[in-house]
CSV table of C-alpha atoms and ligand atoms in Angstrom, one decimal:
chain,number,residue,atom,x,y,z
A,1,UNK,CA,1.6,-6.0,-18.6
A,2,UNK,CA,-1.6,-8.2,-18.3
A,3,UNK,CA,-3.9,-6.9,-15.1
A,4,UNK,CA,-7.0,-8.8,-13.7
A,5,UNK,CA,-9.6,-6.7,-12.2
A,6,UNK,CA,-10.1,-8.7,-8.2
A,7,UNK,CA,-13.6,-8.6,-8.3
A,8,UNK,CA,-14.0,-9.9,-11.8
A,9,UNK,CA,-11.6,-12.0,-13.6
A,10,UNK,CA,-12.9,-11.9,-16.2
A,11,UNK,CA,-12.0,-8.6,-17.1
A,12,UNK,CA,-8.8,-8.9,-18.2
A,13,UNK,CA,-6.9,-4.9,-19.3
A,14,UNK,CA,-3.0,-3.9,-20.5
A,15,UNK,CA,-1.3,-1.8,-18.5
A,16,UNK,CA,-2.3,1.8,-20.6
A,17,UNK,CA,-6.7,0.7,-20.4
A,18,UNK,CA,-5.8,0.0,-16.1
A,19,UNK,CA,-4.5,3.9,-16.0
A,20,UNK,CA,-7.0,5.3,-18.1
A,21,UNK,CA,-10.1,3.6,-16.5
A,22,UNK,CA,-8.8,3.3,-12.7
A,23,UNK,CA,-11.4,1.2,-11.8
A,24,UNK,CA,-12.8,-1.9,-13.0
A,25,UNK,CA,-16.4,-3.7,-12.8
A,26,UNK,CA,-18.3,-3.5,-9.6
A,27,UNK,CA,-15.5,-1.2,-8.5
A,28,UNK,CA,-13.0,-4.1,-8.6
A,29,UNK,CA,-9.0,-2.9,-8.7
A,30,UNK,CA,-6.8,-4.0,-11.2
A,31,UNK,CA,-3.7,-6.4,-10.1
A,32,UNK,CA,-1.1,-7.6,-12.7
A,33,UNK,CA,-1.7,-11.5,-13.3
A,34,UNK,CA,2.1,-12.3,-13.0
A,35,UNK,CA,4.5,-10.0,-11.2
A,36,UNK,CA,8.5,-11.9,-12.4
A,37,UNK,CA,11.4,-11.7,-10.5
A,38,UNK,CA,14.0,-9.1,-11.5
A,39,UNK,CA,17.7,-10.1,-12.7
A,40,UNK,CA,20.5,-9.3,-10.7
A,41,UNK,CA,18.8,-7.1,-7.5
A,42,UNK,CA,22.3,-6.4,-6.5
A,43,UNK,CA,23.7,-4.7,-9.6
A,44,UNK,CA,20.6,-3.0,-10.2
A,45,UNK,CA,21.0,-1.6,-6.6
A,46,UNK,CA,24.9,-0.1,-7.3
A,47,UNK,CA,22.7,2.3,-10.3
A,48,UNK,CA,21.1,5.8,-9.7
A,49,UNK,CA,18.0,6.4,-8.1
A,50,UNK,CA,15.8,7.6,-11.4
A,51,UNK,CA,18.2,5.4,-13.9
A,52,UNK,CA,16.8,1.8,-12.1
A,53,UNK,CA,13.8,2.9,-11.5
A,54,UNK,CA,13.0,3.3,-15.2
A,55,UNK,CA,14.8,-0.2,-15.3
A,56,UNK,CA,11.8,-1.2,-12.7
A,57,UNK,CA,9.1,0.5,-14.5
A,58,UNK,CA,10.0,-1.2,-17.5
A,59,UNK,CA,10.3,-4.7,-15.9
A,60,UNK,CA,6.6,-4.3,-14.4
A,61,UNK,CA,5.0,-2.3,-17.4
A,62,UNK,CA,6.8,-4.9,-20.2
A,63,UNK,CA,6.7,-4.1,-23.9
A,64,UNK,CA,3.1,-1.7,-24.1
A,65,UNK,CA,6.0,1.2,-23.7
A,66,UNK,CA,9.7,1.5,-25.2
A,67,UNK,CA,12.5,1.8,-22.3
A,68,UNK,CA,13.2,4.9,-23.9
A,69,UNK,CA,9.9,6.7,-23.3
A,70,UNK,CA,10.0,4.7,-19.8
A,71,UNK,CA,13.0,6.6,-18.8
A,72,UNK,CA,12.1,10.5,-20.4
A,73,UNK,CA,8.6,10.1,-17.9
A,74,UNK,CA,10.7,8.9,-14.8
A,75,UNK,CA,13.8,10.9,-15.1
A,76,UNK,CA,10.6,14.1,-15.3
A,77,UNK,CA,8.7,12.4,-12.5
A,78,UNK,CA,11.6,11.9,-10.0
A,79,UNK,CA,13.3,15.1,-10.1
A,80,UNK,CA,13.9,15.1,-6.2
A,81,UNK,CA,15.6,12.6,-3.7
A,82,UNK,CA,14.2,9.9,-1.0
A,83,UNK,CA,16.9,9.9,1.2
A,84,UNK,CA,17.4,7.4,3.8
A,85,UNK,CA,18.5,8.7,7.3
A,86,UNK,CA,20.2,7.2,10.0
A,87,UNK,CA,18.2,7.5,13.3
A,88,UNK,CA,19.9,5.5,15.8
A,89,UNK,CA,22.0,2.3,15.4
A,90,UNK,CA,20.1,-0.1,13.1
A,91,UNK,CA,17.1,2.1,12.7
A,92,UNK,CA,17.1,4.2,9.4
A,93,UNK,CA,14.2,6.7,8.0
A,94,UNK,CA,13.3,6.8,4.3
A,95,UNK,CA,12.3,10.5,4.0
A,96,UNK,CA,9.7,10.6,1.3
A,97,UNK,CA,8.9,14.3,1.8
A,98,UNK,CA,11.4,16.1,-0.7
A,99,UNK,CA,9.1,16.6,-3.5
A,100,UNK,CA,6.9,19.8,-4.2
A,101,UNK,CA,4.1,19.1,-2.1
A,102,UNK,CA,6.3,17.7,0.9
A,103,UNK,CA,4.4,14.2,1.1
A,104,UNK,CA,5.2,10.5,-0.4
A,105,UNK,CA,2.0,11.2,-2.8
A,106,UNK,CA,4.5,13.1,-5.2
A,107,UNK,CA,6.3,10.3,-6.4
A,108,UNK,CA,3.3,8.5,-7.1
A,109,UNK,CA,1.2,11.5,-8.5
A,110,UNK,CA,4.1,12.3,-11.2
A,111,UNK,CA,4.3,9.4,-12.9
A,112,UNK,CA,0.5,9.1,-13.0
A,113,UNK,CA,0.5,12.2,-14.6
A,114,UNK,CA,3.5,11.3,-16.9
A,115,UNK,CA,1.1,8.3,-18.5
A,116,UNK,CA,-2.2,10.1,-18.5
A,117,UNK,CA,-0.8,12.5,-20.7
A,118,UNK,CA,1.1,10.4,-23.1
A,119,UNK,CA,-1.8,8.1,-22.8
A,120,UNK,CA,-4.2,11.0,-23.7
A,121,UNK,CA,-2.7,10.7,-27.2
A,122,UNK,CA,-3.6,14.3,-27.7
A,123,UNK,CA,-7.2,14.1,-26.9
A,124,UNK,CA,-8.3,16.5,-24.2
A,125,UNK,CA,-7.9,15.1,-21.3
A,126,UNK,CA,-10.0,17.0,-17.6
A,127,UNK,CA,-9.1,15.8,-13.8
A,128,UNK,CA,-11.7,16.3,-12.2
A,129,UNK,CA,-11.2,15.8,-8.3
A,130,UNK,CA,-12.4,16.6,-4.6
A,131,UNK,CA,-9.8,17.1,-1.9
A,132,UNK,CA,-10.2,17.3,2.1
A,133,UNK,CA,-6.4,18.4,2.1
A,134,UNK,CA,-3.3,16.6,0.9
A,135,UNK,CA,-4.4,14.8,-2.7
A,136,UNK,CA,-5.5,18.4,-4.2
A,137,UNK,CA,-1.8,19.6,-3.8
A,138,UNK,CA,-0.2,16.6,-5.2
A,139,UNK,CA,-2.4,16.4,-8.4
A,140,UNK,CA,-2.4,19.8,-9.1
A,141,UNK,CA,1.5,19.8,-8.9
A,142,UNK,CA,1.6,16.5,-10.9
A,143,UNK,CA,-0.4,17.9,-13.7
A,144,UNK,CA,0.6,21.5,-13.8
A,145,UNK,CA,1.5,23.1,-17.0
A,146,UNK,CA,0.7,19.7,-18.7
A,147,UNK,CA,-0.6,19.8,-22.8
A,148,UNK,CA,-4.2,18.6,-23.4
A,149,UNK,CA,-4.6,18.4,-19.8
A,150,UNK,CA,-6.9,20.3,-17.6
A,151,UNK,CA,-7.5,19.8,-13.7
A,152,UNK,CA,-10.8,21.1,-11.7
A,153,UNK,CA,-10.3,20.5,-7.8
A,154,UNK,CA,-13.1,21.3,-5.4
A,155,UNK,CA,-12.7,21.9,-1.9
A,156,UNK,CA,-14.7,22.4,0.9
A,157,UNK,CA,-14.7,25.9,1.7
A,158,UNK,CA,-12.9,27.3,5.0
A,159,UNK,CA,-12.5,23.8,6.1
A,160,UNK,CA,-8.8,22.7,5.2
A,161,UNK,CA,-5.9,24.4,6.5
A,162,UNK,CA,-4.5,27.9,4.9
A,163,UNK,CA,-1.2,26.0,3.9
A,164,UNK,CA,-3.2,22.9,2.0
A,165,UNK,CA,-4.9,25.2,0.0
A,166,UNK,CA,-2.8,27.5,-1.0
A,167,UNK,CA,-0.5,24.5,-2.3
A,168,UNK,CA,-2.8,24.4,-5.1
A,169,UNK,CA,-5.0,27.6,-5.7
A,170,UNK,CA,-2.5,29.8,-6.8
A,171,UNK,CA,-0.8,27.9,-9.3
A,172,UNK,CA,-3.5,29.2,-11.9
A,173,UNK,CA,-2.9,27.9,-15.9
A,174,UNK,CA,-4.4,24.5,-16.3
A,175,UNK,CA,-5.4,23.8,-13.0
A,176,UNK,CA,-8.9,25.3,-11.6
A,177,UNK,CA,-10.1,25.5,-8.1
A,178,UNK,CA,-13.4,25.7,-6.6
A,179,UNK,CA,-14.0,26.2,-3.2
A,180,UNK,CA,-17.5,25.0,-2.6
A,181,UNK,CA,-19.4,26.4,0.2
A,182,UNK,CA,-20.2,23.2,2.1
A,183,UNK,CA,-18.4,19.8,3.4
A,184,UNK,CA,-16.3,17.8,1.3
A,185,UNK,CA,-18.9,14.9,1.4
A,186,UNK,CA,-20.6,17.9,-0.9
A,187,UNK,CA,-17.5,18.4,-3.0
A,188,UNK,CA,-17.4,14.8,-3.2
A,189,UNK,CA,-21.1,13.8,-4.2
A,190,UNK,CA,-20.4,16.8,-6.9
A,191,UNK,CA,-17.4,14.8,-8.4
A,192,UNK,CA,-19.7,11.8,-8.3
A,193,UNK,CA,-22.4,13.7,-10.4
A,194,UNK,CA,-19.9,14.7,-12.3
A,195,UNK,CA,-18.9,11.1,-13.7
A,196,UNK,CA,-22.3,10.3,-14.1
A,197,UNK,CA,-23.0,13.0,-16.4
A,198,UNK,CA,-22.0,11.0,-20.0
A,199,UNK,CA,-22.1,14.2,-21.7
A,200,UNK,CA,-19.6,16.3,-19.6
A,201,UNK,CA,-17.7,13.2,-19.1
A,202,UNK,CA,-17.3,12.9,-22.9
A,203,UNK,CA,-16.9,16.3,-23.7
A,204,UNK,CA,-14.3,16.9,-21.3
A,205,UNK,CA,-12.6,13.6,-21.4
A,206,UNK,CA,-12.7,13.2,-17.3
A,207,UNK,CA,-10.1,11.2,-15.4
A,208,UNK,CA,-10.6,11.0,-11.5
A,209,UNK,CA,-6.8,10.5,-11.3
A,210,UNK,CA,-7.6,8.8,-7.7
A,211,UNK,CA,-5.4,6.8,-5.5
A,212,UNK,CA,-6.7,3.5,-6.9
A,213,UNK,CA,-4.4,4.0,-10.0
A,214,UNK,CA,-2.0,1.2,-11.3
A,215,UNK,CA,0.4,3.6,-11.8
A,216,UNK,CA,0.9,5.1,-8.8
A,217,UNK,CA,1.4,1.9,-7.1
A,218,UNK,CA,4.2,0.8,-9.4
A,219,UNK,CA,5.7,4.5,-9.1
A,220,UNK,CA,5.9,4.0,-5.1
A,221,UNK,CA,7.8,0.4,-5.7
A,222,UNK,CA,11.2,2.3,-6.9
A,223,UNK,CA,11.5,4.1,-3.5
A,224,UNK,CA,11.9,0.9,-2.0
A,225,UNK,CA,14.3,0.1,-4.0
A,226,UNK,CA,16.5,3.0,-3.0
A,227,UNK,CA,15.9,2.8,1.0
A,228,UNK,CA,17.9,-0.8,0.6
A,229,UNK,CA,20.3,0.7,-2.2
A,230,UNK,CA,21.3,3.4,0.5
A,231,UNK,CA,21.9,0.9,3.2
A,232,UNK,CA,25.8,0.0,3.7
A,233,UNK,CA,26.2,-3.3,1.7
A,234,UNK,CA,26.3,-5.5,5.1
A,235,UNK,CA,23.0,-4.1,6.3
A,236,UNK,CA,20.8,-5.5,3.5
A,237,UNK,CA,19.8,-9.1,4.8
A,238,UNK,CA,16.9,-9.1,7.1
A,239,UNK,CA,15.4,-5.5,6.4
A,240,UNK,CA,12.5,-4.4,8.5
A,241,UNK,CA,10.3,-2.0,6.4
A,242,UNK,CA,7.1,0.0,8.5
A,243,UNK,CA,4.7,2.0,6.5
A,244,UNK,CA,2.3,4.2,7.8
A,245,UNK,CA,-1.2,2.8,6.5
A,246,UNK,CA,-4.2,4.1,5.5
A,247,UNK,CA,-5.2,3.0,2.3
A,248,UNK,CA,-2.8,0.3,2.0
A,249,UNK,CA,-1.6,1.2,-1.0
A,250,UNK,CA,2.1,2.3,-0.1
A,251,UNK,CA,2.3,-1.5,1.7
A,252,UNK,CA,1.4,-2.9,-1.4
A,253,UNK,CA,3.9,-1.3,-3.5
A,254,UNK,CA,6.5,-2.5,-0.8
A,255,UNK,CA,4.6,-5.5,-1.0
A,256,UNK,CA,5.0,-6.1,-4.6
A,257,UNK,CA,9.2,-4.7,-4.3
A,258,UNK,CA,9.3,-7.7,-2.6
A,259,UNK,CA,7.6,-10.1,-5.0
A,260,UNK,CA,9.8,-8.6,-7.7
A,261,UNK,CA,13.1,-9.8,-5.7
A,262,UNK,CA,14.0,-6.9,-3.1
A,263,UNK,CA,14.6,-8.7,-0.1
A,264,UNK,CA,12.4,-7.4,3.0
A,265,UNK,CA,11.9,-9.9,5.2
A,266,UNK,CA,9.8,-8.3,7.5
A,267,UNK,CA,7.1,-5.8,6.5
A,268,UNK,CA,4.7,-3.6,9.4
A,269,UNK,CA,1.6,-2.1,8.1
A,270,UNK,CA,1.2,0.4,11.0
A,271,UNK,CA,-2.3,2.1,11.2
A,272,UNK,CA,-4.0,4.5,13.5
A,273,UNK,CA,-6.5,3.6,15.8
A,274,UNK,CA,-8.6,3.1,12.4
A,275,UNK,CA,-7.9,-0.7,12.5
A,276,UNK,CA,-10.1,-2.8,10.6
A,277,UNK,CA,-7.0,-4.5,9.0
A,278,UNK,CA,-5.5,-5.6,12.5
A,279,UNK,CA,-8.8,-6.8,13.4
A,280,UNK,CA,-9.2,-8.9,10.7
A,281,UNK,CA,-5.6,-10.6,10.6
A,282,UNK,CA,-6.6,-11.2,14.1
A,283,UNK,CA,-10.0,-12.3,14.3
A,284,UNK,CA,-10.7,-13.0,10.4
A,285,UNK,CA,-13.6,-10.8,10.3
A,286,UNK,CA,-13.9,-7.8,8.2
A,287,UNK,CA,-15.5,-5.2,10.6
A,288,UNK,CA,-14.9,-1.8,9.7
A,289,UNK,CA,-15.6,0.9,12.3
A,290,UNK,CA,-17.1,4.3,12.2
A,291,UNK,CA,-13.9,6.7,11.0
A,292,UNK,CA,-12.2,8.0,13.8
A,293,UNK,CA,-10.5,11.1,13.4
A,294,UNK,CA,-7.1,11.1,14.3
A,295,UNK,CA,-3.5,13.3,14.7
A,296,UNK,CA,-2.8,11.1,12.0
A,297,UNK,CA,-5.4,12.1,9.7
A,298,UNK,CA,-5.1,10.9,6.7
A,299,UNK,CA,-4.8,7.6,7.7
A,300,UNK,CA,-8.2,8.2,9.1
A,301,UNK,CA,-9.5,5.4,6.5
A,302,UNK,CA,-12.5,2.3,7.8
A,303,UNK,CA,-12.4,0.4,4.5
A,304,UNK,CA,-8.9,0.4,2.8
A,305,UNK,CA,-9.2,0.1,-1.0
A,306,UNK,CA,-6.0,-1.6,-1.6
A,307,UNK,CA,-6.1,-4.1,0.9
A,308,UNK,CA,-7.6,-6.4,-1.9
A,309,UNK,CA,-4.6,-6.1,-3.4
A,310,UNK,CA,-2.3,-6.8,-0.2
A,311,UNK,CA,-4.6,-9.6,0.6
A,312,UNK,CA,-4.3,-11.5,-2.8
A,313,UNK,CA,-0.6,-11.1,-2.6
A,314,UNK,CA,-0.3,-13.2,0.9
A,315,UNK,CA,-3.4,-15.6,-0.5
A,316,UNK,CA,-1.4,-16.8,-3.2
A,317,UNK,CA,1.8,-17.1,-1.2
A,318,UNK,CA,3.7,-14.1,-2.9
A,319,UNK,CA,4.7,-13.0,0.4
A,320,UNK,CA,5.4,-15.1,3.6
A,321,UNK,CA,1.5,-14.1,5.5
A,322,UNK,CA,4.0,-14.9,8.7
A,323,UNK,CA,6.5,-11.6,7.7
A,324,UNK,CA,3.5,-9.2,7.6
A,325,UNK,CA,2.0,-7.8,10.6
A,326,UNK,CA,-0.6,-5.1,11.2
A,327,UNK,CA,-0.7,-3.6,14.3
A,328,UNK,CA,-2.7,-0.1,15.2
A,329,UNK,CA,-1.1,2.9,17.9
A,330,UNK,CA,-3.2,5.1,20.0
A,331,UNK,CA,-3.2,8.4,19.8
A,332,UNK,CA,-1.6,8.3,23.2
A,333,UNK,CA,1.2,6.2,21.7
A,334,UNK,CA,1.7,8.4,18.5
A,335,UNK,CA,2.3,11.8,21.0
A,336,UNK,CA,4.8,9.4,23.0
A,337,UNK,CA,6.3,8.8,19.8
A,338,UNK,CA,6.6,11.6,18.5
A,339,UNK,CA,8.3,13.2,22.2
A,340,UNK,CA,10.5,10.0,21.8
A,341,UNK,CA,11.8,10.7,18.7
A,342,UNK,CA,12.5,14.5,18.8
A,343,UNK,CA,14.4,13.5,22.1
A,344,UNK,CA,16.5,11.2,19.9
A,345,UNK,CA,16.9,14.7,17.3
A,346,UNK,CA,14.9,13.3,14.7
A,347,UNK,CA,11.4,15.4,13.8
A,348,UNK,CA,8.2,13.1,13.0
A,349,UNK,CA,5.2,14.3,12.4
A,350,UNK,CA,2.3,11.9,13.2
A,351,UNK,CA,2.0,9.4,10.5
A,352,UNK,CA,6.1,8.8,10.5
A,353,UNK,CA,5.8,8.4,14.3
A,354,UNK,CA,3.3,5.6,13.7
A,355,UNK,CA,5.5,3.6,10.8
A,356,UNK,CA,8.2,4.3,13.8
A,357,UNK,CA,6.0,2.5,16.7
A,358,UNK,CA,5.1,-0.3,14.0
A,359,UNK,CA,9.2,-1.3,14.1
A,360,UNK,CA,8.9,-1.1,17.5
A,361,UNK,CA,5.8,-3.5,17.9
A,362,UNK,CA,6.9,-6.0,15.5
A,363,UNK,CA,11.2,-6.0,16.9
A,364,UNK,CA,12.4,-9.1,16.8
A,365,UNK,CA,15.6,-7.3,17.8
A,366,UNK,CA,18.1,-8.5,14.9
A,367,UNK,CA,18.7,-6.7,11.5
A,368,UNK,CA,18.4,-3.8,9.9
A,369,UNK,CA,14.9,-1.2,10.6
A,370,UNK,CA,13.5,1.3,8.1
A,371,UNK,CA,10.4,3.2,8.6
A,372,UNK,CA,9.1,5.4,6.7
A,373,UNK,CA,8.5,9.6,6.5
A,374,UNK,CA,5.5,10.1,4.4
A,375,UNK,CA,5.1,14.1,5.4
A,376,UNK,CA,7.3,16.5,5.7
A,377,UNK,CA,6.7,18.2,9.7
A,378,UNK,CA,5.4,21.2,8.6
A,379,UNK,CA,2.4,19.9,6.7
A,380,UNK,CA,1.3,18.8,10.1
A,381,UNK,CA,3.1,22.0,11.7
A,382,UNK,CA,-0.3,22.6,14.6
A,383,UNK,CA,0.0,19.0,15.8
A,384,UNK,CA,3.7,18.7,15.7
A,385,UNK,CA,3.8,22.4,17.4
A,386,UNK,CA,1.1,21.9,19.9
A,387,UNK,CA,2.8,17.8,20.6
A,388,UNK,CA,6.5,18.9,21.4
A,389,UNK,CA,5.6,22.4,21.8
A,390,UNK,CA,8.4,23.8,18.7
A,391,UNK,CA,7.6,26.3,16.8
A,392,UNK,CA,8.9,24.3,13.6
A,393,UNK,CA,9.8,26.8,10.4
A,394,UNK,CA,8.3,26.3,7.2
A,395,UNK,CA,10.4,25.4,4.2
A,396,UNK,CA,9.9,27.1,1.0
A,397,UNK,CA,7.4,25.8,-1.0
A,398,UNK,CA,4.9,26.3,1.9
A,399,UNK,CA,6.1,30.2,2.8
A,400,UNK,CA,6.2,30.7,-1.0
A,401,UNK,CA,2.9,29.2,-1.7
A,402,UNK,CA,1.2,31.2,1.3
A,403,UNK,CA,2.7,34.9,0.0
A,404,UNK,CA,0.9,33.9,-3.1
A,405,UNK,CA,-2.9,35.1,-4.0
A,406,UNK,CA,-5.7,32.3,-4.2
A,407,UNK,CA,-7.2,32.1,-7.5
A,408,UNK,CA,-10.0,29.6,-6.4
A,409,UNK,CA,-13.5,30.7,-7.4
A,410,UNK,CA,-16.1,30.5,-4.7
A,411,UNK,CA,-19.8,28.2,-5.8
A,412,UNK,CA,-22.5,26.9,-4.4
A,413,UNK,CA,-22.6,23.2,-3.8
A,414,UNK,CA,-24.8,23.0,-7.3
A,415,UNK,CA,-24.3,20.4,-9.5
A,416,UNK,CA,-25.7,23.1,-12.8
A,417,UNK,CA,-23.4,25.9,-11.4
A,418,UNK,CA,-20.2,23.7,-11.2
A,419,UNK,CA,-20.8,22.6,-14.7
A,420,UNK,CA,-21.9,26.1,-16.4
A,421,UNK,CA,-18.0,27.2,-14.4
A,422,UNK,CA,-16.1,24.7,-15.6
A,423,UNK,CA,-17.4,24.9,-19.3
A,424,UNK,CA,-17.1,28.3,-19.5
A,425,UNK,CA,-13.4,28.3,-17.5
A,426,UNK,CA,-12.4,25.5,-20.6
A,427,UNK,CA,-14.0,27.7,-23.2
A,428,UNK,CA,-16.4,24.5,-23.6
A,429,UNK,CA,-20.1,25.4,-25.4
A,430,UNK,CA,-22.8,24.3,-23.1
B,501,PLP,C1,1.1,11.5,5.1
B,501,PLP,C2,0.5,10.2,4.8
B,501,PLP,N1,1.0,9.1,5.4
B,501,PLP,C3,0.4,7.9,5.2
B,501,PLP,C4,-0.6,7.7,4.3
B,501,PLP,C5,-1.2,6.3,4.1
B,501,PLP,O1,-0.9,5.8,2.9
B,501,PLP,P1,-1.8,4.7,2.2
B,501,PLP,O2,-3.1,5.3,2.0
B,501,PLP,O3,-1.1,4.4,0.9
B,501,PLP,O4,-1.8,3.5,3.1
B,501,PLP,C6,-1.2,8.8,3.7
B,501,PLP,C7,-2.3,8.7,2.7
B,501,PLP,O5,-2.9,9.6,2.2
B,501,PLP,C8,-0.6,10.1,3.9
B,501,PLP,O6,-1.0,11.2,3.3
């Protein structure tokens, strides 16, 4: 697989130098140059979830990996279902929440971690990330108990919820927490220190592991795959798809399902009232706003970095610009929602209620509807409780998590400190 970085062309990388640098020149992210069509959609549809999505991977990826190895990393990475659920007559829900840390993030985060640590080649290999809630969890998770791997998470102290943390602190072996006595703008300008530092970043072999990564984007295209694949055979022509947006990235994986052949003819990118993307398919200016903070939190993103890659998608007429839309809800509109749905007997927390509106805005009232659940409930349990007034229970892997003891070490917002910790956690000479 041949990838152009957007922002410079002529920085051309294989699929293995796109995971392991993330990021190209002047921040640009990487897009492959030529995204084929696969063979016979509808046979690959009748196969199991994990068996075509190796047959996916492969497609994308090409010949840098064997199909063999391809397979071993997905059949490890998706050891847990996406079911699709039937809310109401045309209108299904692809529940992307069944993973260990409850969110859609774990399906991307696993196979990122599957080819950082084959890619690592046995070289030490350190994560080194900041997290205001949700990525710590799926990162830690992703990576835990990996060889060669270590992962350092900071987190602002006090200032995520009880349950977010302890999704991460107490899993102890390779992964190391640091609550840092400030905001997460502090943990963050750490991490940024942190990469700047040659020597650390050489003697540890650090990896931000972020969001932007290839990988994770071509993970999130196989769920797509399976939403249609569970559809009854005569419901597959003119699927609607809705994803909750922040950062765009899970639009462009369904974005790029598409290009590869899965037919969705309609596709809602439905954001919060953070909706510089709306504005701009409207008015053609790119305006972000100040970052609101919403129920829907983290979709609480001004300056998507994936839209690039949504954008050059519909520039070069690899998806019809008239079957995308981007439409924000209000907050008033996501508690609606959210009261709507839980009528109906379904349970949304506030980003799936916002993919739900999205169908909603963009009906053209024929077909088949799928919107996606990117949380489960109780990650967002005070909103959800406090909205339809439920006192929701939580499922295992948060109870279990909370009986557990935090192993997170408490520093100063210090650049020196966090270094002199984290050498002497990895048994690293300073
Ligand atoms: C629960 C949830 N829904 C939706 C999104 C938005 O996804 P994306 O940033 O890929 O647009 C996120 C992103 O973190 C999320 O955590």
């Amino acid at each position: 697989m041949k990838l152009v970085n957007l922002k410079d062309a002529s920085q051309q990388v294989s699929f293995v130098e796109a995971v392991k640098i993330g990021l190209g020149r002047q921040q640009g992210v990487f897009f492959p140059t030529n995204l084929s069509k696969l063979d016979k959609v509808d046979e690959l549809l009748d196969l199991p979830f994990a068996t075509r999505s190796a047959v996916i991977l492969k497609h994308l990826i090409g010949d840098e990996l064997p199909a063999s190895v391809v397979n071993e990393m997905v059949t490890r990475a998706f050891n847990f279902p996406a079911p699709l659920v039937k809310v109401k007559n045309n209108t299904y829900c692809l529940e992307l929440f069944h993973g260990p840390t409850l969110a859609f993030k774990d399906f991307g985060g696993r196979f990122m971690a599957e080819c950082i640590s084959l890619f690592s080649e046995g070289e030490r290999v350190t994560i080194l990330t900041a997290t205001s809630g949700d990525t710590g969890a799926a990162v830690a998770h992703a990576f835990y108990n990996k060889p060669n791997v270590d992962v350092v998470i900071l987190y602002p102290e006090g200032k995520i919820s009880l349950a977010q943390q302890k999704l991460f602190t107490t899993l102890g072996n390779n992964i190391h927490c640091y609550s840092v006595k400030g905001s997460f703008d502090d943990c963050q300008a750490l991490v940024k220190e942190a990469f700047l530092d040659d020597e650390l970043k050489k003697t540890l072999g650090l990896n931000s592991a972020n969001s932007i990564n290839i990988s994770r984007l071509m993970a999130q295209v196989c769920y797509y795959f399976e939403a249609v694949s569970q559809l009854p055979k005569l419901e597959r022509e003119k699927v609607h798809i809705s994803v909750p947006s922040g950062n765009f990235g899970n639009v462009c994986a369904a974005m790029i399902a598409a290009v590869i052949g899965l037919p969705i003819a309609r596709l809602s990118a439905t954001t919060n009232q953070n909706d510089t993307v709306p504005r701009y398919l409207k008015d053609n200016e790119w305006q972000p706003n100040t970052t609101k903070e919403s129920l829907s939190n983290a979709m609480d993103v001004s300056k998507p970095n994936n839209w690039p890659r949504v954008e050059a998608m519909l520039v070069d007429g690899l998806y019809a610009k008239d079957n995308f839309f981007s439409r924000s809800v209000s907050e008033t509109s996501t508690t609606e929602i959210m009261k709507a749905l839980h009528v109906e007997g379904y349970l949304a927390e506030p980003h799936t209620a916002i993919a739900y509106q999205g169908l909603k805005q963009d009906e053209q009232g024929d077909g088949t509807e799928i919107f996606l659940a990117t949380a489960h409930p109780a990650k967002f349990k005070e909103s959800v409780d406090k909205v339809l007034g439920t006192n929701i229970p939580l499922p295992p892997a948060l109870s279990d998590a909370l009986a557990k003891p935090c192993l997170a070490e408490s520093i100063t917002a210090d650049y020196a400190k966090l270094k002199q910790a984290v050498y002497q956690k990895l048994n690293v000479g300073l």
